[in-house]
Short mmCIF file of C-alpha atoms in Angstrom, two decimals:
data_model
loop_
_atom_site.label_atom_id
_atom_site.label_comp_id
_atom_site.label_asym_id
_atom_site.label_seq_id
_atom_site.Cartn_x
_atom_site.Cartn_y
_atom_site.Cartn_z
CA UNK O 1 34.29 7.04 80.22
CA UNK O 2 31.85 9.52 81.34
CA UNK O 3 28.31 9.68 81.74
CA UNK O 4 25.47 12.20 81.72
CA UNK O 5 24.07 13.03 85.26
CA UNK O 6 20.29 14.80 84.80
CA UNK O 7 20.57 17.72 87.79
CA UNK O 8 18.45 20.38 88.26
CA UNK O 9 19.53 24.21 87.70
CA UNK O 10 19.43 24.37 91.58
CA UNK O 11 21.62 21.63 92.22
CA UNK O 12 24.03 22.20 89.24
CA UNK O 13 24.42 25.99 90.73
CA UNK O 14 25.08 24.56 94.02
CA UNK O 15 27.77 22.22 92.37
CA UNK O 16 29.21 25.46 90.34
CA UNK O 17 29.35 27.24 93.69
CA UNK O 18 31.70 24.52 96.13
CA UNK O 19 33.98 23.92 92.72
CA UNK O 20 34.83 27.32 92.32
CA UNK O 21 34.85 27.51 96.43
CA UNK O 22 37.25 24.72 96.58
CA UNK O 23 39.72 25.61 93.62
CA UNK O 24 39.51 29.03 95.54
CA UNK O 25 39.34 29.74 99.37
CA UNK O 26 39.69 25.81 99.75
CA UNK O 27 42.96 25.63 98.49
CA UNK O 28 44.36 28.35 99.92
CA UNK O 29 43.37 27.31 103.36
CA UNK O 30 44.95 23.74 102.59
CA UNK O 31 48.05 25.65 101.07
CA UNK O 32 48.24 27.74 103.97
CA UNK O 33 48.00 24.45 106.97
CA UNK O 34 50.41 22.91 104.67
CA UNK O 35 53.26 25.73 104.71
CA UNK O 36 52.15 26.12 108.27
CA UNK O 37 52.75 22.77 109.58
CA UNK O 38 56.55 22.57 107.04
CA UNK O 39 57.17 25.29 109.99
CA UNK O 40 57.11 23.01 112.78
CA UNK O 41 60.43 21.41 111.38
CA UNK O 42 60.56 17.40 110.95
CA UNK O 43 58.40 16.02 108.24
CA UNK O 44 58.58 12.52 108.76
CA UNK O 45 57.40 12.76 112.00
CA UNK O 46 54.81 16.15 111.97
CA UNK O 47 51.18 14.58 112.14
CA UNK O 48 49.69 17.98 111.22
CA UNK O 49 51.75 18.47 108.13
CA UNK O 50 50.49 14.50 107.10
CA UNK O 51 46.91 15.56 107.67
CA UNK O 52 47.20 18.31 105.76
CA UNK O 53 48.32 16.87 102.70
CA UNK O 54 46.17 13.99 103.50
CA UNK O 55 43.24 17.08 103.21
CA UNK O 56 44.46 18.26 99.93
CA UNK O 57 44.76 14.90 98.60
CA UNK O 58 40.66 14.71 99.21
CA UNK O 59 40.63 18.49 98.04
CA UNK O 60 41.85 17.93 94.71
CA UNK O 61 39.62 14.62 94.41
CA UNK O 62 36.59 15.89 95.31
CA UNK O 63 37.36 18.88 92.36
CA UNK O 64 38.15 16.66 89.82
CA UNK O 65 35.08 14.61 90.41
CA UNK O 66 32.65 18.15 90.47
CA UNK O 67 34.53 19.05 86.95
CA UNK O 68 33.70 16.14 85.55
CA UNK O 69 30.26 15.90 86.98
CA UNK O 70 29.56 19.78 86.13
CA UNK O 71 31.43 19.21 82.51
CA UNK O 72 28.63 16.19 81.76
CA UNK O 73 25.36 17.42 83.28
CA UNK O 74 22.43 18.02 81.63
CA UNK O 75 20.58 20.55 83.48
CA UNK O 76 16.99 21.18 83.55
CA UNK O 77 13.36 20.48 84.72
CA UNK O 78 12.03 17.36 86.02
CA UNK O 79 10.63 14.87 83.02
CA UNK O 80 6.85 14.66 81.48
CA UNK O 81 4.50 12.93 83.94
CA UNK O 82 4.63 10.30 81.62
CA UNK O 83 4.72 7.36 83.84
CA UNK O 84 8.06 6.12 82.16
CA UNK O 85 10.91 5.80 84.75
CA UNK O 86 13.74 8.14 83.86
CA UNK O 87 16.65 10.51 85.62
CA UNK O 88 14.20 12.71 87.62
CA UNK O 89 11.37 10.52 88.59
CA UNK O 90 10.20 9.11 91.73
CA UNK O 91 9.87 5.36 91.44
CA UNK O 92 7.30 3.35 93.74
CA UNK O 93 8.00 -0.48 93.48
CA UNK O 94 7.56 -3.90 95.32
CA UNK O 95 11.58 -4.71 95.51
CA UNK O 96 11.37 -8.66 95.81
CA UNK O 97 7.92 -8.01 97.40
CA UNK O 98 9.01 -5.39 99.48
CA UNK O 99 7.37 -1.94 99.55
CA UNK O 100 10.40 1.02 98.31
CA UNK O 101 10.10 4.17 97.38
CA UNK O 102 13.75 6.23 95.20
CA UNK O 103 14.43 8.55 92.87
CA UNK O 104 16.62 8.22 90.06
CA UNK O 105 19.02 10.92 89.67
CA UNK O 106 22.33 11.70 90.76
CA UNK O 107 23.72 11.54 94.62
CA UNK O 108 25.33 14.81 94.28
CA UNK O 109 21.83 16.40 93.73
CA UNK O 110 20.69 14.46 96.61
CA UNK O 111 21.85 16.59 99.16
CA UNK O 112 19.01 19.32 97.69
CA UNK O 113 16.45 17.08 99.05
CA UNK O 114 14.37 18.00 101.66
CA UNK O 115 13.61 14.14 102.67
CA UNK O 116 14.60 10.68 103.25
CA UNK O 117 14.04 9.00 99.88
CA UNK O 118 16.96 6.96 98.51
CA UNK O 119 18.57 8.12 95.27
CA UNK O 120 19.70 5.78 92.94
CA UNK O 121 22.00 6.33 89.62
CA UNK O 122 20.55 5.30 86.28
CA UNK O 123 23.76 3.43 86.47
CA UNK O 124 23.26 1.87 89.38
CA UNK O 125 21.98 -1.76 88.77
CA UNK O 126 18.43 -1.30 90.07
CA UNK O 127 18.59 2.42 88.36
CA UNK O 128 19.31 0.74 85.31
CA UNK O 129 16.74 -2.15 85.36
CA UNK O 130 14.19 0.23 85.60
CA UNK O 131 15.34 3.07 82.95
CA UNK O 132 12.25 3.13 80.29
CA UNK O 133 9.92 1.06 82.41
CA UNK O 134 6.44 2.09 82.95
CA UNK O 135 3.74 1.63 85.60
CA UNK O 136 2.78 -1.68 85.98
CA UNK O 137 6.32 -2.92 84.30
CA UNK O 138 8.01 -5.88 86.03
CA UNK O 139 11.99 -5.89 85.96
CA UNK O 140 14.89 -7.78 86.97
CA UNK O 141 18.33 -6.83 88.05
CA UNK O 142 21.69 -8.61 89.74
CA UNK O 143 22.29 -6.82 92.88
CA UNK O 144 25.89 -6.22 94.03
CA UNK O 145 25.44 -9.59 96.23
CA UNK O 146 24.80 -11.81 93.11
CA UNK O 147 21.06 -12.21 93.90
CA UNK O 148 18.72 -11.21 90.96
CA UNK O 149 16.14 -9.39 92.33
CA UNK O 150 12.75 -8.29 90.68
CA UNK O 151 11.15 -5.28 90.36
CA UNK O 152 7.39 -4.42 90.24
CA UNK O 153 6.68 -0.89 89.22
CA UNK O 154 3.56 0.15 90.90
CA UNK O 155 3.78 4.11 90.40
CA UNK O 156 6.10 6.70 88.76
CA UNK O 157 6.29 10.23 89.12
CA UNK O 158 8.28 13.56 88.67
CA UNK O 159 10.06 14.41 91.64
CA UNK O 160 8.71 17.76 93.29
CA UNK O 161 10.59 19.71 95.89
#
């Protein structure tokens, strides 16, 4: 099962450009270590020819992931300064009374950020407590540990580059 990842038009581009990279120039160059390491004779004992199917292995993983990513986007602007937290919006919360600052969004757009703020899935479990939420909104959510942990909205915004 698949889900729909919000990304921007610069970060889906950005996606588009390392698939068609990888399913191009990358495999080739993997191809091409491969054949040259089957040159060096033994395989059962070649270390380069391991690590370069070990590389291809990761190659062809990290393609099928983009596909599906790129296949299930929905790409466009940030949401409505609305105040309701959503894929897009920068969330400012007390995390059991802790100060935190994230965005909700994908972790493959992530890398177009020009900061330190955390990114958090809309599937994640404290991306999902606070899908729909508003300012002001307390929420609860079972963190990974088994610890439910409460959220207090204090500000939501579009993210801005």
């Amino acid at each position: 099962m698949s889900e729909t990842t919000w990304l921007t038009q610069e970060s889906y581009d950005r996606l588009n450009a390392e698939l068609e990279h990888l399913k191009t120039e990358g495999r080739a160059e993997v191809v091409a270590r491969i054949e040259a390491a089957r040159q060096e004779g033994d395989l059962k004992e070649n270390g380069g020819y391991h690590a370069a199917r070990d590389e291809q292995s990761k190659l062809e993983a990290r393609i099928a992931h983009l596909s599906e990513l790129l296949r299930d986007a929905e790409v466009g602007e940030p949401p409505a300064d609305d105040g309701v937290a959503e894929p897009g919006m920068v969330i400012h919360a007390e995390v059991s009374d802790r100060p935190m600052t994230f965005l909700i969004g994908s972790r493959e757009a992530a890398r177009d950020l020009d900061s330190d703020l955390d990114v958090f899935s809309e599937s994640s479990p404290i991306g999902a407590a606070v899908i729909g939420a508003k300012e002001g909104d307390t929420v609860t959510y079972e963190a990974p540990n088994g610890k439910t942990m409460t959220v207090k909205i204090t500000e939501v915004k579009p993210y801005r580059a």
